[in-house]
Each structure stands twice: as C-alpha cells, then as structure tokens.
Coordinates of C-alpha atoms in Angstrom, one line a residue:
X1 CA -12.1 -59.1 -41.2
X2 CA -12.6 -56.4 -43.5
X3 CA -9.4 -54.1 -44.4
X4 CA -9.7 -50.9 -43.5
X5 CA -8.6 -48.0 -45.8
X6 CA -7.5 -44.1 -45.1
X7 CA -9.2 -41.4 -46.2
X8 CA -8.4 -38.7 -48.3
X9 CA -11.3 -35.9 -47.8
X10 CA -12.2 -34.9 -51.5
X11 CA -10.2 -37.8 -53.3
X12 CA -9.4 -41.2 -53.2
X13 CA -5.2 -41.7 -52.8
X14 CA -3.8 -45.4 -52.4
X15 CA -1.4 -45.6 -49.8
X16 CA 2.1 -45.8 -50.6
X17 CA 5.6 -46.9 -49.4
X18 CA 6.3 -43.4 -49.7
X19 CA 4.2 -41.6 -47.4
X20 CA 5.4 -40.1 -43.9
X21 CA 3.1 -41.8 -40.6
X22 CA 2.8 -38.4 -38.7
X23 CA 3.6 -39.4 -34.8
X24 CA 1.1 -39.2 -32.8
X25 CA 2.9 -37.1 -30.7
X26 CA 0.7 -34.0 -32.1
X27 CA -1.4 -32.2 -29.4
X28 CA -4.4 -30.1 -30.5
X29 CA -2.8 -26.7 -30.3
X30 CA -5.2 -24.0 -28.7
X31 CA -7.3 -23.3 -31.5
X32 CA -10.0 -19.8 -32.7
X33 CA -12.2 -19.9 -35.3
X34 CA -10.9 -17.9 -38.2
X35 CA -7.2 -19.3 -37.5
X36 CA -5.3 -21.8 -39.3
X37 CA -4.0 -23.7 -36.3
X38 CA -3.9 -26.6 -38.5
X39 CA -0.5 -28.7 -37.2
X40 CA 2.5 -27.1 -38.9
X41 CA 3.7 -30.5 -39.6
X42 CA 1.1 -31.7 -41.3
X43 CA 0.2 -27.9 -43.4
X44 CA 3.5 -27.9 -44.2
X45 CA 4.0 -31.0 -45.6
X46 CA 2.5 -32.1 -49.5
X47 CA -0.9 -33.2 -49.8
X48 CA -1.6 -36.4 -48.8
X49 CA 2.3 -37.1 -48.0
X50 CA 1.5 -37.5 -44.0
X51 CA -1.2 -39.5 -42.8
X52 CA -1.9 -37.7 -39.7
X53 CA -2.9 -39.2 -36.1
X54 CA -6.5 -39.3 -36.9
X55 CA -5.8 -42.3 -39.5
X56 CA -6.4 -39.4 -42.6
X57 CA -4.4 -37.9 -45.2
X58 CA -2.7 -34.6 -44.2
X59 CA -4.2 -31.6 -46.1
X60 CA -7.6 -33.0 -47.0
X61 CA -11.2 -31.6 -45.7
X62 CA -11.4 -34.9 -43.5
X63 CA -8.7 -34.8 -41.8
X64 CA -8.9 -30.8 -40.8
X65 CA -12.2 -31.5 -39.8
X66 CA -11.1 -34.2 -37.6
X67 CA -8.5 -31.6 -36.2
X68 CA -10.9 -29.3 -35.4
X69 CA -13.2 -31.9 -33.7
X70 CA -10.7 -32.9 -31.4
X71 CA -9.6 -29.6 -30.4
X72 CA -13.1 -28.9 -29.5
X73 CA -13.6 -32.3 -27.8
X74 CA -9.7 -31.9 -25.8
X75 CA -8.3 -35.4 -27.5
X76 CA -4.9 -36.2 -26.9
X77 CA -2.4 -38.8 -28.2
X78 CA -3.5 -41.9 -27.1
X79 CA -7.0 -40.4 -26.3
X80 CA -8.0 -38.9 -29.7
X81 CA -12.2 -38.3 -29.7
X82 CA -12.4 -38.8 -33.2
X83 CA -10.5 -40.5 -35.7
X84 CA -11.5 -42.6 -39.0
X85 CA -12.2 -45.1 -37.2
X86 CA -14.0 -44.6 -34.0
X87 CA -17.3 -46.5 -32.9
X88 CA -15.8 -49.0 -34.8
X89 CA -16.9 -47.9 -38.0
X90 CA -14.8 -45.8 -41.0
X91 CA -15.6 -42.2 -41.9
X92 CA -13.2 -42.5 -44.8
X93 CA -14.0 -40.4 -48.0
X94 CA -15.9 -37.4 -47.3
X95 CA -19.4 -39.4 -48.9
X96 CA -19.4 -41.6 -46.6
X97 CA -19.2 -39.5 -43.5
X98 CA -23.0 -39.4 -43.4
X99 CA -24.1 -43.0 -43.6
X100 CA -21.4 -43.9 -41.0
X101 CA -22.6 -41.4 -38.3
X102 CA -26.1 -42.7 -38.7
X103 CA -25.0 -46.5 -38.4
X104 CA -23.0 -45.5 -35.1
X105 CA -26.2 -43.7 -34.2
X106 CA -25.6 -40.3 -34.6
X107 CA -27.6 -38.0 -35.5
X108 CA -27.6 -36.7 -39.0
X109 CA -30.3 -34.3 -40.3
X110 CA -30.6 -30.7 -42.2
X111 CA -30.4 -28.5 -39.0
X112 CA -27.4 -26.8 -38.9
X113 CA -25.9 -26.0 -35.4
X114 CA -22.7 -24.3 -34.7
X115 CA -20.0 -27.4 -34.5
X116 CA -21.8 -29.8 -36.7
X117 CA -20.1 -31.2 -39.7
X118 CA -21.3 -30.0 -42.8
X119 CA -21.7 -33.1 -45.6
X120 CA -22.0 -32.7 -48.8
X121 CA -21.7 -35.0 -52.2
X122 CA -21.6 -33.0 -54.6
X123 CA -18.7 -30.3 -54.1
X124 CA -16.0 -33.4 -55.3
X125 CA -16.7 -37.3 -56.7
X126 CA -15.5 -38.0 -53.2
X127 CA -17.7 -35.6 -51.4
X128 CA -16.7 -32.8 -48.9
X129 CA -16.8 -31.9 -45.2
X130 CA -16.2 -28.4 -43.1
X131 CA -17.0 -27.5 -39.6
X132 CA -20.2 -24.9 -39.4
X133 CA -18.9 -22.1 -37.6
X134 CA -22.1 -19.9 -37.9
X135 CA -26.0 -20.1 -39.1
X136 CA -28.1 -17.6 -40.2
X137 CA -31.4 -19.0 -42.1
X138 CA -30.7 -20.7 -45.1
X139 CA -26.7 -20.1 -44.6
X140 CA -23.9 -21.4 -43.0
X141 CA -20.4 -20.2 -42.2
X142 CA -18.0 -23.1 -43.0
X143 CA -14.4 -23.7 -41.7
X144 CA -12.7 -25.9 -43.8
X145 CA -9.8 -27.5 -46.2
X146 CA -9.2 -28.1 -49.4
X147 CA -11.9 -26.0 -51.5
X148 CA -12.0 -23.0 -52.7
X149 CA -8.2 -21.5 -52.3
X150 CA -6.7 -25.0 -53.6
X151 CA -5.5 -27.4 -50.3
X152 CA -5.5 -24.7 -47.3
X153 CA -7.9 -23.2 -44.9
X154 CA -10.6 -20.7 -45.7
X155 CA -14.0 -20.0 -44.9
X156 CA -16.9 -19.3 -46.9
X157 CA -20.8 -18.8 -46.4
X158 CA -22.8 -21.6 -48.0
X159 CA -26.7 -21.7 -48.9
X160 CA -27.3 -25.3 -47.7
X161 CA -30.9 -25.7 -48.3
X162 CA -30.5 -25.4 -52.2
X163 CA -27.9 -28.5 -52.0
X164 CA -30.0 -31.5 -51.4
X165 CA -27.2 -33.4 -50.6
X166 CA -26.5 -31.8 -47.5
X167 CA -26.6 -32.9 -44.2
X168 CA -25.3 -32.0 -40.4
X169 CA -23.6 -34.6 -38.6
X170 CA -23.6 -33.7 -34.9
X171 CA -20.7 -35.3 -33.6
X172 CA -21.6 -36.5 -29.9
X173 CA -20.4 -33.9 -27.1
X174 CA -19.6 -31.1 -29.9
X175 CA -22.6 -29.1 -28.5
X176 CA -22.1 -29.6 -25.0
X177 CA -18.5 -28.6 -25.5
X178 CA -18.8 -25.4 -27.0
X179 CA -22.2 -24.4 -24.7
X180 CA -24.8 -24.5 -27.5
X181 CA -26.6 -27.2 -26.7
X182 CA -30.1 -27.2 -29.2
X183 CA -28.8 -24.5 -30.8
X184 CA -31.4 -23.7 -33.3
X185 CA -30.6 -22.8 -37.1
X186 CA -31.0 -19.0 -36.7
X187 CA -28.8 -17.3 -33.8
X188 CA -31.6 -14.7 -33.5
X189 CA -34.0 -17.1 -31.6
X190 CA -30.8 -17.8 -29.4
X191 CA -30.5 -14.5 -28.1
X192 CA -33.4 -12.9 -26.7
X193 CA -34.5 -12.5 -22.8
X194 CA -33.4 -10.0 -20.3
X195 CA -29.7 -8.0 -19.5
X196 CA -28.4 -7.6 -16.3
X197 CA -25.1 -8.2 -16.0
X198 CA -22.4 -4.4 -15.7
X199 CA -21.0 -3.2 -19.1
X200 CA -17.6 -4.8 -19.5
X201 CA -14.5 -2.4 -18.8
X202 CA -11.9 -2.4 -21.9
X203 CA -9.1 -4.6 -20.1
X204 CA -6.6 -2.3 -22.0
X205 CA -5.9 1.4 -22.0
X206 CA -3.6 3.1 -24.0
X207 CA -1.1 3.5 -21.6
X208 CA 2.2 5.1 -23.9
X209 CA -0.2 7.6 -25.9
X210 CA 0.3 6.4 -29.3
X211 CA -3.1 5.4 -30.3
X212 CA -3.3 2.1 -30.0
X213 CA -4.5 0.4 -26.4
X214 CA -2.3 -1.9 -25.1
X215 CA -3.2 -5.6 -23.3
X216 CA -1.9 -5.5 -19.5
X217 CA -1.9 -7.5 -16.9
X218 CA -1.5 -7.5 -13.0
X219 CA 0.6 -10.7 -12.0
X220 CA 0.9 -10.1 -8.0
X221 CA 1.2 -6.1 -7.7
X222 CA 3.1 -6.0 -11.0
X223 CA 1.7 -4.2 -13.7
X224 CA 2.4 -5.7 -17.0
X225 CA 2.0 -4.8 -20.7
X226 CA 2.2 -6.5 -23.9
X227 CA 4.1 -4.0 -26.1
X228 CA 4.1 -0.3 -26.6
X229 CA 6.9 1.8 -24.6
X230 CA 5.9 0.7 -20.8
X231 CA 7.4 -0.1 -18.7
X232 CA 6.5 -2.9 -15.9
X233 CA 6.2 -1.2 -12.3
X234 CA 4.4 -2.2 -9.0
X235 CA 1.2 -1.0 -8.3
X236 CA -0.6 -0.8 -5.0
X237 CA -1.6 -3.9 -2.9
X238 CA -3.1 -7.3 -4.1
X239 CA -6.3 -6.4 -2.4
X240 CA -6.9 -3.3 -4.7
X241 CA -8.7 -3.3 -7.8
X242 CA -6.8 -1.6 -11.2
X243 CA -8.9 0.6 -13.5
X244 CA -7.7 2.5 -16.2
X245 CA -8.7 6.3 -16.9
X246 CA -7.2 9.2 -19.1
X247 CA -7.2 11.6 -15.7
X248 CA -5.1 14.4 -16.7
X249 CA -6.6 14.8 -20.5
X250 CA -3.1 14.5 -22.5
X251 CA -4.3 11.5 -24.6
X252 CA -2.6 9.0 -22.7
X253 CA -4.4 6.6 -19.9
X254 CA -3.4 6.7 -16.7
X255 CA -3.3 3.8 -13.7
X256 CA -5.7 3.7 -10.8
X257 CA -6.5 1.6 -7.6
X258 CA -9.4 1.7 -5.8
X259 CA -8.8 0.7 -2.1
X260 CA -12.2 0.6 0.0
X261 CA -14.0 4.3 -1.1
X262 CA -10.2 5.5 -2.2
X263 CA -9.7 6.1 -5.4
X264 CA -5.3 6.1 -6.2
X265 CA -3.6 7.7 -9.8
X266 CA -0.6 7.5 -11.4
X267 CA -0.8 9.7 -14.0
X268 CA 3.5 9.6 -15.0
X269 CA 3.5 6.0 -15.1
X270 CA 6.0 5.3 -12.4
X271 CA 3.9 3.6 -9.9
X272 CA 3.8 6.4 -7.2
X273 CA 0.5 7.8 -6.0
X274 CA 0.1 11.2 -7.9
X275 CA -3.7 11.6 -6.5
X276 CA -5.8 10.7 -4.2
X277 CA -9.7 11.1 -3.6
X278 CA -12.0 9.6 -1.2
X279 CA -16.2 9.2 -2.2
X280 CA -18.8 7.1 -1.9
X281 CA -18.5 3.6 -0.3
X282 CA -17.0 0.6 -0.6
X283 CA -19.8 -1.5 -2.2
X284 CA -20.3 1.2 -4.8
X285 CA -20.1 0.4 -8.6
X286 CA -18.0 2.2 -10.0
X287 CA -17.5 3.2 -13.5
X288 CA -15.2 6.1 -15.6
X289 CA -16.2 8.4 -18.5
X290 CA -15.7 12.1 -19.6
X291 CA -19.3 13.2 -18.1
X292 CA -18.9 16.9 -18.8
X293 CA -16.6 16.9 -22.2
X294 CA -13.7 18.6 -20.7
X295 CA -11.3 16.5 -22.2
X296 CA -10.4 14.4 -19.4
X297 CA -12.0 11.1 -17.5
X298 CA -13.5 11.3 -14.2
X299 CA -14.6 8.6 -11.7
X300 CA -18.4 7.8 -11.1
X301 CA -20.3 5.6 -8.7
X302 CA -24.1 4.3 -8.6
X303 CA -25.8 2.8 -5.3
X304 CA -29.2 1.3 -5.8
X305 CA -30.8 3.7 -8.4
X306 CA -28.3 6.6 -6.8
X307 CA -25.7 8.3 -9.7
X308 CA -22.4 9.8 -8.1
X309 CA -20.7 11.9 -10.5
X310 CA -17.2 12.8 -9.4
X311 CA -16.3 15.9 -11.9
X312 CA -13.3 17.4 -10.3
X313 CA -11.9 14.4 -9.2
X314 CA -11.6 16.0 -5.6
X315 CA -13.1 15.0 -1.7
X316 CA -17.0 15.0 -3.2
X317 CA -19.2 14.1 -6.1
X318 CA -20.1 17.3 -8.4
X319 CA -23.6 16.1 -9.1
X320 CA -25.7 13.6 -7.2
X321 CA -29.1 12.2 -8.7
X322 CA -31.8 9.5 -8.8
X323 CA -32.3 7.6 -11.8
X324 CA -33.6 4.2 -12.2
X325 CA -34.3 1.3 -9.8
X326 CA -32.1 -0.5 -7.7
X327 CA -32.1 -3.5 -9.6
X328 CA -30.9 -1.4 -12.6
X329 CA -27.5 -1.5 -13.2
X330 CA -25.2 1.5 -14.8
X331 CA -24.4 1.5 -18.2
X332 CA -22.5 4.5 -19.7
X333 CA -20.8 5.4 -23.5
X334 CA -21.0 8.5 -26.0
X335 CA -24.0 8.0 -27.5
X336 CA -24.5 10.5 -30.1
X337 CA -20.6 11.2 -30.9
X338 CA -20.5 14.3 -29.0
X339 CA -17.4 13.8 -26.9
X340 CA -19.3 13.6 -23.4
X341 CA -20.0 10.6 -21.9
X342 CA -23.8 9.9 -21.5
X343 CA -25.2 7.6 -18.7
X344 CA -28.0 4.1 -19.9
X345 CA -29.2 1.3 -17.7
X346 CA -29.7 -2.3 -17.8
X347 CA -33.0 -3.3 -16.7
X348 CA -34.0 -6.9 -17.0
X349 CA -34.7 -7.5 -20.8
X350 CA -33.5 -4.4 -22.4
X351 CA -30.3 -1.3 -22.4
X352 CA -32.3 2.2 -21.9
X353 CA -30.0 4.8 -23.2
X354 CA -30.2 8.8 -22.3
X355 CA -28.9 10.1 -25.5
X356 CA -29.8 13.7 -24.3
X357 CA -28.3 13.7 -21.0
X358 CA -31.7 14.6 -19.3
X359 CA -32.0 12.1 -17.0
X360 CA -34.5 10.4 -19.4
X361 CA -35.1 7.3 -21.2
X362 CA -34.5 8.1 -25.2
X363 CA -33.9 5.1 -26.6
X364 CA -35.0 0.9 -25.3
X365 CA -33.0 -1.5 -26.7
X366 CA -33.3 -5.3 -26.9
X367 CA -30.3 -7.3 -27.5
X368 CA -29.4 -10.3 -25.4
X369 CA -30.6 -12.5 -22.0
X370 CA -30.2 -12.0 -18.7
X371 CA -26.8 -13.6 -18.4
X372 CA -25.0 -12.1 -21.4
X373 CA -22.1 -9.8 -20.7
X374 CA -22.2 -6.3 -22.3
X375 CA -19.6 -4.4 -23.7
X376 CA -19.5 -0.9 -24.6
X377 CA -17.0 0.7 -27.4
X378 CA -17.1 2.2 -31.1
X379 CA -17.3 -0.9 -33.1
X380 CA -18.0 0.5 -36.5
X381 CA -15.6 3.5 -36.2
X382 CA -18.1 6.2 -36.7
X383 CA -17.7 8.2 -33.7
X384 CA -20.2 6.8 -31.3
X385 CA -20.5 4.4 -29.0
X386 CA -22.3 1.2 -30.0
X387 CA -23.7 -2.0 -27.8
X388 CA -22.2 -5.3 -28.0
X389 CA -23.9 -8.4 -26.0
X390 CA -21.7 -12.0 -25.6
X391 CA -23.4 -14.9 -24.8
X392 CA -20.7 -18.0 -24.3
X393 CA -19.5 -17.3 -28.1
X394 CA -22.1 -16.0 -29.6
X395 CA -21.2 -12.4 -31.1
X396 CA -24.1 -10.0 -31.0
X397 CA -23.5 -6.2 -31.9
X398 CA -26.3 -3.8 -32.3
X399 CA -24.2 0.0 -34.1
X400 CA -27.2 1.7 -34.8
X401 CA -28.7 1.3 -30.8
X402 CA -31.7 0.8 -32.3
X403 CA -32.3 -2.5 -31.0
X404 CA -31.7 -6.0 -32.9
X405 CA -28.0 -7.0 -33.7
X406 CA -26.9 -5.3 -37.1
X407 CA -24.3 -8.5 -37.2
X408 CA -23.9 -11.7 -35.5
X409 CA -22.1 -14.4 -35.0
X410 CA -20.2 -17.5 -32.8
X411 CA -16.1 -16.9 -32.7
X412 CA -14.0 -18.6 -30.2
X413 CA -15.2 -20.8 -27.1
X414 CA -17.8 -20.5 -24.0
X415 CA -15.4 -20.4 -21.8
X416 CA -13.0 -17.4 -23.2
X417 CA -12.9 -13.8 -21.9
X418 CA -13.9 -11.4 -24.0
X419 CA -11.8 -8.0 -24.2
X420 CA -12.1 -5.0 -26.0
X421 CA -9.9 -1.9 -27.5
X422 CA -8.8 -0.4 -30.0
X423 CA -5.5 -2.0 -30.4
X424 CA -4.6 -0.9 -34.1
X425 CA -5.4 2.6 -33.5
X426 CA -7.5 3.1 -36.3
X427 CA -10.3 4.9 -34.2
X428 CA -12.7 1.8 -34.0
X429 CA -12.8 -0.8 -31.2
X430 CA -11.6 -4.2 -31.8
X431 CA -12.2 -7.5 -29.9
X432 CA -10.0 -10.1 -28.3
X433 CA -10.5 -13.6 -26.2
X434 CA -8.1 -14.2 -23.7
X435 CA -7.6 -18.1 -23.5
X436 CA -5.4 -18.8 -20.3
X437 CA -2.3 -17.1 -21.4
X438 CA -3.1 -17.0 -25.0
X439 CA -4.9 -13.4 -26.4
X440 CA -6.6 -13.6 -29.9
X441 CA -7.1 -10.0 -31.6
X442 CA -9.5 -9.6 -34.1
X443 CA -9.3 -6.0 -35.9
X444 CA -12.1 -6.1 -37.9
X445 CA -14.7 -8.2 -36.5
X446 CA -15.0 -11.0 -39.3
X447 CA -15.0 -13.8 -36.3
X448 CA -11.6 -14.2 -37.6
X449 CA -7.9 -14.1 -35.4
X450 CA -5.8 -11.0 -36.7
X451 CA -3.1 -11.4 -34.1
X452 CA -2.4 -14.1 -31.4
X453 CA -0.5 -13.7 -28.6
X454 CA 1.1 -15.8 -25.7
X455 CA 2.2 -13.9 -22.5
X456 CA 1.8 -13.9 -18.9
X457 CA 0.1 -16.0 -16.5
X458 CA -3.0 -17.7 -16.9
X459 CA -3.9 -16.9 -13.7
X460 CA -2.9 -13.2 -13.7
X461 CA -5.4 -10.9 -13.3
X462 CA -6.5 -8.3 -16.1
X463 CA -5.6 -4.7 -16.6
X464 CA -9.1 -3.9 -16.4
X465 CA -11.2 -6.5 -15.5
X466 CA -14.9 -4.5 -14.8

C-alpha cells in the first residue's frame, strides 16, 4: 500500500516531529464570502506548523480551500465532506487537484461556476487553488490563501481564459448547496425573467436619530436593538405586524403596529400608543413613504390595482386612485432625488417607475425573474433611490434605473435574509444577511463582510420584515 503524504497548497513541506496535529474538534464556523473565518487556531498558528483536520498544512491555498468546501457542504468532525483523501484518492499539492477529481469522476472542465475550485499550475511549482466566488465572462472572483498578500486571505479577479492551465473542479453537491445549480459562466444569463414578488422593507430604522439605522428585532412582543441609545420595550401583541416610519418628521423613526385595518405609533419610544388611525382593510398591502414631501412618512395601502394614500395620517386616505392591474404589485422610492416619495409597480418581467408622479409609466426596467426579491434604497449615495434584485445569492443592482444591473455579484448563501440600511450613516444604503442569529454588514457593497454580528434569537422575528 502506497504511503500517503500531506499536502502543502503552493509548496511541498516534509512532515516533521515538530508540527502540531490540529484536533479535529474544529467546527466550520458560519462563514460569508469576503470574511476570513478561516479557524483562529489554524490562522494563527505558523505556516505549515498545524496540519489541520482536513489532512493539510495550516495556512496553505489547499487547506483554506478545503475549509471553505466544508463549510459549504456542513462537514463536521467525524463527518468532514472533503479532506485530502476522500474517494480514496489524494488531492495533495495544489497540481494535482485536477487529475485527482477526474480519476474519482468529477467533473473538471473550463466553465467556471460560483463554488468551483479554481486550478491552476502555473501561479507556484506546486500549483494553486481558490474558491470562485463570482464570474463575469472571461473573469473570475477568487477567494483564497496564500498569494498575493504573503500566507492570508484575500480576493482578487482573475482572467482565466488567458491561463491555459486552468481548470474548474466542481466539487460534487457544491452547486446544489449554494442553489446555483448549471450556473452558467456569465451571471447575466442567470438573471433574466419576470418580477413579482413586494419591494423588501429595510428591517432597520433609525430609531435614536443619529444617522445611522439600527438592526432590531421582535423576540415575543419585545422590541430589540442592536446598539445605538434604545432602549428594549414591549410592543403591541404577537399577532401584530411592526413597521417602521419617521411619523412626526424630527429625523428619528418611529414604531408602528398594524392590527387588522389599525394602524398604532409610538413616536417617544416608550411603547405606549401615541396614535391611532383606522383605513383600508385587513388584506391591504401596505407600504410607507413621504408621498407629498412634507418632511414626514405617511402610511399607504394598494388593493388590486387600487392606491390608498393616507397623507394626514387621520380616519381616511387623502387621495384614492387606479393604477395598474391587479396582479401588479406596489413598488415605491424617490426616484429623481426630490425628497417625495414616488409610486412604480412590478409587473411580471419588469419594475415600471413613475418618475413624474403622474400616474404614468416613465421608465420599464428589466432586472431579475419572477421569484427574485426586490429591494429599494440609495445604494450609490447620490440622492436617489436605486433598484436592487436578489436571487438566492446572486447580487443584482441596477443605480441608474435604466434597466440592466450596473454591478453584480454572488455574496453569502441561498438561504440568507437579505436586509438593508444605512447602518454607517454615510447617506448611502448598505446591505446585510441575517444567518440565524448571525448579521453580516457590508458598507460598501464589495460582496465583502464589514461587520458581523451575533444577537438574538434565530427565530425572532425582524424589525421590519415587508
């Protein structure tokens, strides 16, 4: 029987007395692409001192790689779903990956998916691996260790077509796992197709007026947030659903429950009832927006094509129209940076926006399919609202509302919840994932983890949640 060696990504080291067996007591950690949730132990050892549970060297591109594959997959000590030797074969150096996937029949091949492992031979003498976190054309995003910033994580954009060395090993259940399956090589043929789903509601508010939206959560009746000066309180009944407005117009949002066709505030923050309106009816859809630029929010409703615009916030709706069809669904933002919130709709395969607030269609959009979830916010900082479209983890953000995605790409997995606000106070909106009780900010929008945070239960619902 053959010996089997360990690997050590872009070199070759010979094992020695001296090197630490990592136990393999070491759980995948919750991981986001952009993060380096590499195990402490094994970052912050030397490398190739640890040889970690996945039979590598601590520090190289194999073993990260291998990491990352069995956080996607969920292995676990004692059921790790990929390790040097699996299949009964040995990945070893990073040159070999390649011919070992194909003798346990895997497929290799030059098209890149999001979650394949990018192979190459001629980065190092011992060849190099990284997980493809993106694909546009001819380049791929990689995710990797041990190039580029000396023996830690980075991520760079690649041009894999001129390297004919290259190759995409497709690691069996990758795909399935992170809902891609068939991706193709360019995320534009991905998304395309109809809309329907509601705009997403931010799932923060800035609830202590500084500028910065905080995360909340209702566990029970209790209404709680992350940071900022708020305190906790309890907030209507189970049954109700929380929204989040700025009713008053003094820059700071304000807590609401909507309980059948009644509409509850708390505008001091103390979890009494401060106001209370009755409109509409209970299967309405509701949505909130400054529609006539005074300064403050108001409350709206649509029925089946019917807009319900609730300006004074009193016992009846201001302004009562028909626009659109009943299959339509309401869509609403500043458009054109004015301060006033203007009304759109989804309608099958495309966002129609009224930029003009004439009950008119002045701009058709196409962005994503018909079970992509939209969110509305100012991405890009310049005033006006733009469109954002989520499908699993694909990214897709159109800022000009011209139709098309101006940037796109995969962050994070299927199954998070995407949330949005500006949570830096620098004017633009930002996106998070919510992952059970785990929240991962990213300010900037480089598919990349800014903050992380662990709070509350998994199960607890969101501050916001439309």
């Amino acid at each position: 029987m053959a010996r089997r060696t360990l690997a050590a990504a872009c070199c070759t080291v010979t094992l020695a007395a001296a090197v630490l067996v990592l136990p393999a007591a070491t759980t995948p950690a919750v991981a986001e692409t952009g993060v380096d949730d590499y195990p402490r132990e094994l970052r912050g050892a030397g490398r190739g001192a640890v040889i970690d549970p996945w039979r590598f060297y601590n520090r190289y591109c194999t073993s990260f790689v291998a990491w990352r594959l069995n956080d996607i997959l969920g292995g676990t000590p004692g059921n790790w779903k990929f390790t040097n030797f699996t299949g009964g074969g040995q990945f070893s150096n990073a040159e070999n990956w390649d011919e070992n996937a194909r003798r346990l029949g895997w497929k290799v091949d030059r098209n890149p998916t999001v979650g394949s492992v990018y192979q190459t031979e001629t980065t190092s003498w011992a060849g190099h691996v990284a997980m493809v976190t993106a694909v546009d054309g001819d380049r791929v995003k990689l995710e990797e260790y041990n190039l580029g910033d000396g023996a830690y994580h980075h991520h760079r954009w690649v041009n894999w077509r001129s390297d004919s060395t290259a190759d995409f090993i497709h690691v069996p259940g990758v795909a399935q796992a992170l809902s891609v399956e068939g991706a193709s090589a360019t995320t534009a043929t991905r998304l395309s197709g109809a809309e329907r789903t509601l705009a997403a509601g931010p799932a923060a508010a800035d609830l202590d007026g500084d500028g910065a939206d905080e995360l909340g959560i209702r566990d029970g009746v209790r209404v709680k947030v992350a940071d900022g000066q708020v305190p906790n309180v309890d907030w209507g009944q189970r049954s109700d659903e929380l929204f989040s407005l700025d009713l008053d117009g003094d820059g700071r949002d304000d807590l609401g429950l909507r309980r059948g066709n009644t509409f509850l505030f708390d505008t001091t923050g103390d979890g009494t009832v401060d106001h209370e309106v009755s409109f509409g009816r209970a299967g309405d859809l509701m949505f909130t927006g400054d529609f006539d630029g005074d300064g403050d929010d108001e409350v709206g409703l649509w029925r089946d094509g019917r807009w319900m615009l609730n300006l004074d916030m009193q016992w009846a709706a201001e302004q009562r129209f028909d626009w659109g069809r009943a299959t339509d669904r309401p869509v609403v933002g500043d458009w054109d940076g004015d301060g006033t919130t203007e009304l759109g709709l989804r309608r099958g395969g495309v966002v129609l926006l009224d930029t003009r607030s004439n009950r008119g269609i002045d701009r058709r959009i196409e962005l994503g399919a018909a079970d992509h979830t939209l969110h509305v916010g100012d991405f890009d900082g310049n005033g006006t609202d733009d469109l954002l479209m989520r499908d699993r983890g694909w990214f897709r953000y159109d800022l000009d509302k011209r139709g098309g995605a101006d940037d796109t790409y995969w962050w994070g997995r299927a199954t998070d919840v995407t949330l949005t606000g500006d949570f830096d106070g620098d004017g633009s909106t930002d996106v998070a994932l919510r992952r059970g009780s785990r929240f991962i900010v990213d300010l900037d929008l480089d598919d990349a983890a800014d903050r992380t945070l662990v709070w509350g239960r998994a199960d607890a619902d969101l501050l916001d949640p439309r």
